[in-house]
Coordinates of C-alpha atoms in Angstrom, one line a residue:
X139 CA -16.7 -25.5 5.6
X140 CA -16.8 -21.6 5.4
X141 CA -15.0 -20.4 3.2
X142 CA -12.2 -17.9 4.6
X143 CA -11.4 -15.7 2.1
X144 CA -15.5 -14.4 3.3
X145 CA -14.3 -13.3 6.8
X146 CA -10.9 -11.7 6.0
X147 CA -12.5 -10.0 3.0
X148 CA -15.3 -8.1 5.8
X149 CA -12.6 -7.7 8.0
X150 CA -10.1 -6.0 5.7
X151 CA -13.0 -3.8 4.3
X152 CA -14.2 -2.0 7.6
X153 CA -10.2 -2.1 8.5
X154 CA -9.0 18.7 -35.7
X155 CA -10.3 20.3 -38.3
X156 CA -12.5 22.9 -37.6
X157 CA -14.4 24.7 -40.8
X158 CA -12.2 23.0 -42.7
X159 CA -14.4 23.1 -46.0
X160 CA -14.6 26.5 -45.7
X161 CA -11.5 27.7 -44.5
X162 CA -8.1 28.7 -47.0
X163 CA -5.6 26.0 -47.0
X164 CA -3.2 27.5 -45.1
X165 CA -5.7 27.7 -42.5
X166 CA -6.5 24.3 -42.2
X167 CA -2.5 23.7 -42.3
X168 CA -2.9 25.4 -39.4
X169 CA -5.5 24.3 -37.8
X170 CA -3.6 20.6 -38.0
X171 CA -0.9 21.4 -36.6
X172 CA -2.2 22.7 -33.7
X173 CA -4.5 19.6 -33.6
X174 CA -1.0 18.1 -33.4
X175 CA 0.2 19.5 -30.6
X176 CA -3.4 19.4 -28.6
X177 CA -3.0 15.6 -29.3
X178 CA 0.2 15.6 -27.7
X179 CA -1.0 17.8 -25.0
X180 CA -3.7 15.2 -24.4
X181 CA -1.5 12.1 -24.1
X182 CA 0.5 13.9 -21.2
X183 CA -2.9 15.1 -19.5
X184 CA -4.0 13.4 -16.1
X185 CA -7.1 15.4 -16.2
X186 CA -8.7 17.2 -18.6
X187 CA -11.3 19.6 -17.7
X188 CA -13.9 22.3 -19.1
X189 CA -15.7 24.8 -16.6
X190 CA -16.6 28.5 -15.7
X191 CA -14.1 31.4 -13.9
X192 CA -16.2 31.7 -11.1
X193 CA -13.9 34.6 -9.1
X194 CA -10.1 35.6 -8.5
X195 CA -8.6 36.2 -5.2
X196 CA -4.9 36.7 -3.6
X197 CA -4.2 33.5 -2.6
X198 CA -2.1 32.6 1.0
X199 CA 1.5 32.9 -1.0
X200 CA 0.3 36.5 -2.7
X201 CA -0.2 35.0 -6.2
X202 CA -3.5 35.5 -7.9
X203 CA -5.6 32.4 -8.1
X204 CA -8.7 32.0 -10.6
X205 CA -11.4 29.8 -8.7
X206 CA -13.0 27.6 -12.2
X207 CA -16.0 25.8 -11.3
X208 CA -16.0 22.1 -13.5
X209 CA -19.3 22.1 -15.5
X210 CA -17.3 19.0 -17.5
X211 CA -14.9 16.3 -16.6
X212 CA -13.8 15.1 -20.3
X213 CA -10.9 13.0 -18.8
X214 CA -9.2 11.7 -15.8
X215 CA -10.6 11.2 -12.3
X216 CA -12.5 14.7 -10.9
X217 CA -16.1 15.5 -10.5
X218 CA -19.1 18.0 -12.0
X219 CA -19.3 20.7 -9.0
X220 CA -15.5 21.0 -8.4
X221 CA -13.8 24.2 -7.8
X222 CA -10.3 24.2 -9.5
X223 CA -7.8 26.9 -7.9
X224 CA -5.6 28.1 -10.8
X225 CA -2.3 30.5 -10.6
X226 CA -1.2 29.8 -13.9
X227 CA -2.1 32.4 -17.0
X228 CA -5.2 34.0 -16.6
X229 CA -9.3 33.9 -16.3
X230 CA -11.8 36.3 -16.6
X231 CA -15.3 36.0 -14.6
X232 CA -18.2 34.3 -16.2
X233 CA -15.9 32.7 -19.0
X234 CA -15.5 28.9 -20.2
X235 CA -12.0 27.4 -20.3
X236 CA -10.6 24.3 -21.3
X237 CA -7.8 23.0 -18.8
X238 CA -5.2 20.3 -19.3
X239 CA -3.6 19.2 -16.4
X240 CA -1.0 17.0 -15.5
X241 CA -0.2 16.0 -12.0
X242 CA 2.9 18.0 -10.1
X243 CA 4.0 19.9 -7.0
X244 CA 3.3 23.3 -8.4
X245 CA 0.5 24.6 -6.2
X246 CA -2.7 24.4 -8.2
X247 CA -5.3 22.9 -6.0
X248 CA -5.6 23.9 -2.4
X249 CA -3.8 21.9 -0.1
X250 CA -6.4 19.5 0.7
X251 CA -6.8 18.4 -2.7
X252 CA -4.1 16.8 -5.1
X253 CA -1.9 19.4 -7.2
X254 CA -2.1 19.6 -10.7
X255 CA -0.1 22.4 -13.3
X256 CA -1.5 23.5 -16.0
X257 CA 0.1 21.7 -19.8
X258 CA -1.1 24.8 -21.9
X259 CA 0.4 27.7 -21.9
X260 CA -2.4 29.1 -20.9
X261 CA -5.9 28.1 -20.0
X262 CA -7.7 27.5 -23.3
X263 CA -11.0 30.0 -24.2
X264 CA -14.0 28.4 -25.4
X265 CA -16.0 30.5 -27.3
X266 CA -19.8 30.6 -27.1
X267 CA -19.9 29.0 -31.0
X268 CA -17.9 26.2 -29.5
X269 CA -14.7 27.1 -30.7
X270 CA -11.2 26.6 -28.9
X271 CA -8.4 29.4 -30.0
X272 CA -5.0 27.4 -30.0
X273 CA -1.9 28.1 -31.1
X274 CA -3.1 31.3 -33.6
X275 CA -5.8 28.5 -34.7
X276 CA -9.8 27.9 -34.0
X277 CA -10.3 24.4 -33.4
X278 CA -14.3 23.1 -32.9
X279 CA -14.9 21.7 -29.7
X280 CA -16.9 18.8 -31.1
X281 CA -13.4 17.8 -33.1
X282 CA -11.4 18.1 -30.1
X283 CA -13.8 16.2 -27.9
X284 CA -13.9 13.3 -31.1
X285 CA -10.4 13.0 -30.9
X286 CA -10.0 12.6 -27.4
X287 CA -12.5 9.6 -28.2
X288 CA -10.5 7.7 -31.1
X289 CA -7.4 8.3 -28.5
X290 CA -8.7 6.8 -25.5
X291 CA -10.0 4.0 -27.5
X292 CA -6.1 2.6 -27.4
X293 CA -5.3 1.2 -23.8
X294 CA -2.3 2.9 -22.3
X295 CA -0.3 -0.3 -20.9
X296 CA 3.2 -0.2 -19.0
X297 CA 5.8 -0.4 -20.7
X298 CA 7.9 -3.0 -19.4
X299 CA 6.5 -5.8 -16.9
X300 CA 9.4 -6.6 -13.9
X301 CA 8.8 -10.5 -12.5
X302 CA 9.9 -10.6 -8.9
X303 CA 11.3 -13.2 -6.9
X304 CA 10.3 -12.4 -3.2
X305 CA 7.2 -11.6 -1.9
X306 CA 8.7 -8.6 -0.2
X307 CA 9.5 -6.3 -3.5
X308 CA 6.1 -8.4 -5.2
X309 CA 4.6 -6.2 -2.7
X310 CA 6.6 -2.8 -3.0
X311 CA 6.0 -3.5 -6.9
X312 CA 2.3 -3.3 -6.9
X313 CA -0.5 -0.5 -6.4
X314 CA -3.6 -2.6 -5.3
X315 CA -3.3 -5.7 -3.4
X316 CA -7.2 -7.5 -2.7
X317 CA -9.2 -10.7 -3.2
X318 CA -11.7 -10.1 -5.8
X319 CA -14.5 -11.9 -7.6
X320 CA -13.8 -12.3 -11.5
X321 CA -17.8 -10.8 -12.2
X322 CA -17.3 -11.4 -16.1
X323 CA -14.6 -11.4 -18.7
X324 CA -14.8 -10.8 -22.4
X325 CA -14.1 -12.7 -24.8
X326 CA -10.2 -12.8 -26.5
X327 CA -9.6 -10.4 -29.3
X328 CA -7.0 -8.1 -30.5
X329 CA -6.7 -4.8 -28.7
X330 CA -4.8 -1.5 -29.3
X331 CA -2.4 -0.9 -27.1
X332 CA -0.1 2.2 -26.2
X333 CA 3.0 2.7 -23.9
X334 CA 5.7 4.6 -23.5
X335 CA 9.8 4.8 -22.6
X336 CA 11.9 7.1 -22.8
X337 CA 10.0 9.1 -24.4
X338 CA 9.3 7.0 -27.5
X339 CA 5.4 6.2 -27.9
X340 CA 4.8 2.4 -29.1
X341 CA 1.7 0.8 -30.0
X342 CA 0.6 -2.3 -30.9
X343 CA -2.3 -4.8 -31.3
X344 CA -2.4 -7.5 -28.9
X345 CA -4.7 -10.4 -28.0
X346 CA -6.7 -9.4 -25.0
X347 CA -9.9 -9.2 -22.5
X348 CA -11.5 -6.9 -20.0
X349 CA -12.4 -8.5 -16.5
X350 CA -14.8 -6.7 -14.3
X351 CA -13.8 -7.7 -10.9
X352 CA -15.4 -7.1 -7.5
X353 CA -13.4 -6.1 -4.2
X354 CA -13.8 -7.9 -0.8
X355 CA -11.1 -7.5 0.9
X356 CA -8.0 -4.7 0.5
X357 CA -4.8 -5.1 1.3
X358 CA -3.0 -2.3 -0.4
X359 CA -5.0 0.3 -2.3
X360 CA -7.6 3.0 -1.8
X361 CA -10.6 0.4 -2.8
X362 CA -13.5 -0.3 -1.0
X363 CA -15.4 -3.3 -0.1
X364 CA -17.6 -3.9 -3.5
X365 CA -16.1 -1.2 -5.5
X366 CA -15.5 -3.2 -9.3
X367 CA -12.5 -2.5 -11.2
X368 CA -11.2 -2.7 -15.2
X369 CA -8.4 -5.2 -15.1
X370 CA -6.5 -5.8 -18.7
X371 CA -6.6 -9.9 -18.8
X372 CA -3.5 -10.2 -21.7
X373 CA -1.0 -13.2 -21.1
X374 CA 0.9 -11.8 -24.6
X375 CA 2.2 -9.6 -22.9
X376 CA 4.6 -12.0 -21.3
X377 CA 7.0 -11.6 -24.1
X378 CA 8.4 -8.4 -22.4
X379 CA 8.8 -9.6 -19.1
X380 CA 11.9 -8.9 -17.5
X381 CA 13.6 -9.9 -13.9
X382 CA 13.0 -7.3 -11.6
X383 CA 16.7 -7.5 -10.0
X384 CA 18.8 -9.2 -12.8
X385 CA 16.8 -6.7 -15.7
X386 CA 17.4 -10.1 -18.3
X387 CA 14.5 -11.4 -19.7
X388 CA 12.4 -13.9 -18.0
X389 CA 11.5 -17.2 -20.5
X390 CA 8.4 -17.9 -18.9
X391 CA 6.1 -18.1 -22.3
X392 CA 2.4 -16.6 -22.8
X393 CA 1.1 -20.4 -22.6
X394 CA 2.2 -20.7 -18.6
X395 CA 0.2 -17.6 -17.7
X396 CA -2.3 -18.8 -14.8
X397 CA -5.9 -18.6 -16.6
X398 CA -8.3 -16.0 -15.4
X399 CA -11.7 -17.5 -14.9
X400 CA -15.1 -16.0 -14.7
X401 CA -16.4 -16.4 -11.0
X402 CA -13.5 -17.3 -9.9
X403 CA -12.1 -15.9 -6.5
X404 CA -8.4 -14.7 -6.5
X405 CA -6.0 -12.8 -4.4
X406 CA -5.1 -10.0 -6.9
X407 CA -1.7 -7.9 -7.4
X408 CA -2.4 -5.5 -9.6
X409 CA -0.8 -1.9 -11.0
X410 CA -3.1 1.6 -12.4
X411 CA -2.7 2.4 -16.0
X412 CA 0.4 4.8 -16.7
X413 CA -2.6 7.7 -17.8
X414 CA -3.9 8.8 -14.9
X415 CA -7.1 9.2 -17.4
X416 CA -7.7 5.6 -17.8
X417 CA -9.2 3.6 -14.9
X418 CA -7.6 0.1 -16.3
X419 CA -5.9 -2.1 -14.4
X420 CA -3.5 -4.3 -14.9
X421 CA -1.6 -7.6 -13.2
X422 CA 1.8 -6.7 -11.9
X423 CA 3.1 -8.8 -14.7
X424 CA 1.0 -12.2 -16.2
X425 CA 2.5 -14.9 -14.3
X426 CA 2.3 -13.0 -10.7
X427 CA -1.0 -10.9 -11.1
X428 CA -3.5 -12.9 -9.1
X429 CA -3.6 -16.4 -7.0
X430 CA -7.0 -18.7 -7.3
X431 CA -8.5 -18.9 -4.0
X432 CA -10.1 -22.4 -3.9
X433 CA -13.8 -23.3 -1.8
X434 CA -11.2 -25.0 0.9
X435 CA -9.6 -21.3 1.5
X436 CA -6.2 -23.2 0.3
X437 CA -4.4 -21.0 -3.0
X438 CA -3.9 -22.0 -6.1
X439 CA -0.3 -20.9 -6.5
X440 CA 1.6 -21.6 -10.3
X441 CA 5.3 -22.6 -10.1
X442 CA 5.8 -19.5 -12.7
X443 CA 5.4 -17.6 -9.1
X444 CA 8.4 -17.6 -7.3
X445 CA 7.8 -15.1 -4.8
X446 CA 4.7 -17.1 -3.8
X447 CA 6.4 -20.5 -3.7
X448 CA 5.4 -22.9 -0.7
X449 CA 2.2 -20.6 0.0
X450 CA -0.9 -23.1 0.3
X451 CA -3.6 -21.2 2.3
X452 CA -5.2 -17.9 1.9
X453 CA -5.1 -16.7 5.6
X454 CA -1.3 -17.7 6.5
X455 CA -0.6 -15.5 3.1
X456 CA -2.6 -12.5 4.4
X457 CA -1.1 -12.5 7.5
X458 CA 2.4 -12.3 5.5
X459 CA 1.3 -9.5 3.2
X460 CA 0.3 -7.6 6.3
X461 CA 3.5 -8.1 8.5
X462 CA 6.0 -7.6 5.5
X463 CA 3.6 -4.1 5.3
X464 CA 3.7 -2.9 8.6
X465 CA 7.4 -3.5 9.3

């Protein structure tokens, strides 16, 4: 028998210490504390980028706007070539800048492109000895660019995960809903982990994997047939589950997680990382992140799911997903 998942999967997919040896102490006080704040800069950033003021012009609302052309994408989802249209502080022709940039409504791309506002108080000189004035300091380049590196080795995770009882706000819950082939998985072994509520940063070491899985078939989500995604494969993180309507915790423990298997077909329902810079992914919470999809087309579905209770085959399920999404 053919398996069906095949068929609905084509037919969803056409549907901080710069010179510090050298400099005074008070200097590299200095130069700290404005590594500091960088830092923090960084951790609110959903793009950070480095390019060339190519020209200013009057944009349509009268402001002037600094056109920067993006020799470097150091983090977050953009592209070498791109023209960044900046009205916030100021540019002069021919010079290099370093931009953080969060996502907002403030107009800062044009209005084809997503909107970003600048997180500096200005956009951030580099000099042509590689040098960043910040905050009355000079921080290297090179030391900026490492620390960005031993930050985005921690895994931004969400902070809470909700467990839902209908398929209806399952749905509403998640950003990416697909079937997916489980390419490989890595092996278990602690992780650093980072989230944040409230405004109060918390991180922690947890047992974890990384899955590479391939798309077939999207439900919900921008992906394409084949693309491969990052998804964070961590059943620990069951101890912080919490009923979506109630808000008390849910006693499902780590040990009735569904297993995540390599080769293994599933129906995935997954969430992006909270950084806009990381391209992780992770399951809407570990007991309703992904249904097996067996050889028969039948799903493998966990009494830990509620919201999938009573479902037993994978095209009477799509069909659901899809109505509750159109109406």
């Amino acid at each position: 028998m053919k398996p069906f998942w095949k068929p609905v999967a084509m037919a969803l997919a056409v549907g901080a210490f710069a010179c510090a040896c050298t400099a005074p102490v008070g200097a590299q006080l200095s130069d700290e504390r404005a590594l500091s704040d960088v830092q923090r800069i960084y951790k609110n950033a959903a793009l950070v980028v480095m390019g060339e003021c190519m020209q200013s012009h009057i944009n349509s609302d009268g402001d002037t706007c600094y056109d920067l052309f993006v020799e470097e994408v150091i983090a977050g989802s953009a592209e070498p070539g791109e023209v960044i249209h900046c009205t916030q502080g100021a540019m002069k022709d021919g010079e290099t800048y370093l931009l953080y940039l969060a996502e907002g409504e403030d107009a800062y791309h044009t209005e084809d492109m997503r909107r970003y506002e600048l997180l500096s108080d200005e956009p951030l000189q580099v000099s042509e000895k590689g040098t960043v004035a910040f905050e009355g300091a000079k921080l290297a380049l090179s030391d900026i660019k490492r620390d960005m590196e031993r930050m985005d080795a921690v895994i931004t995770a969400p902070a809470t995960a909700f467990y839902y009882k209908g398929l209806e706000t399952l749905i509403e819950a998640t950003d990416e809903i697909f079937i997916g082939r489980v390419t490989s998985i890595s092996s278990m072994e602690n992780m650093a982990f980072r989230s944040q509520a409230d405004g109060t940063i918390v991180e922690n070491t947890l047992p974890a994997a990384v899955a590479q899985v391939e798309a077939y078939g999207v439900l919900k989500g921008a992906l394409n047939y084949g693309d491969t995604v990052e998804l964070v494969y961590s059943p620990a993180m069951s101890a912080n589950l919490v009923d979506a309507a109630t808000l008390k915790a849910v006693s499902y423990g780590e040990e009735n997680a569904p297993e995540l298997e390599e080769d293994g077909v599933y129906l995935f329902f997954l969430m992006h990382s909270p950084d806009a810079k990381q391209t992780y992914r992770f399951s809407v919470n570990p007991m309703q992140g992904y249904v097996q999809v067996e050889p028969d087309d039948s799903v493998r579905v966990s009494y830990v799911n509620r919201a999938l209770a009573g479902c037993r085959e994978l095209g009477s399920l799509v069909w659901e997903i899809r109505s509750i999404m159109d109406s």
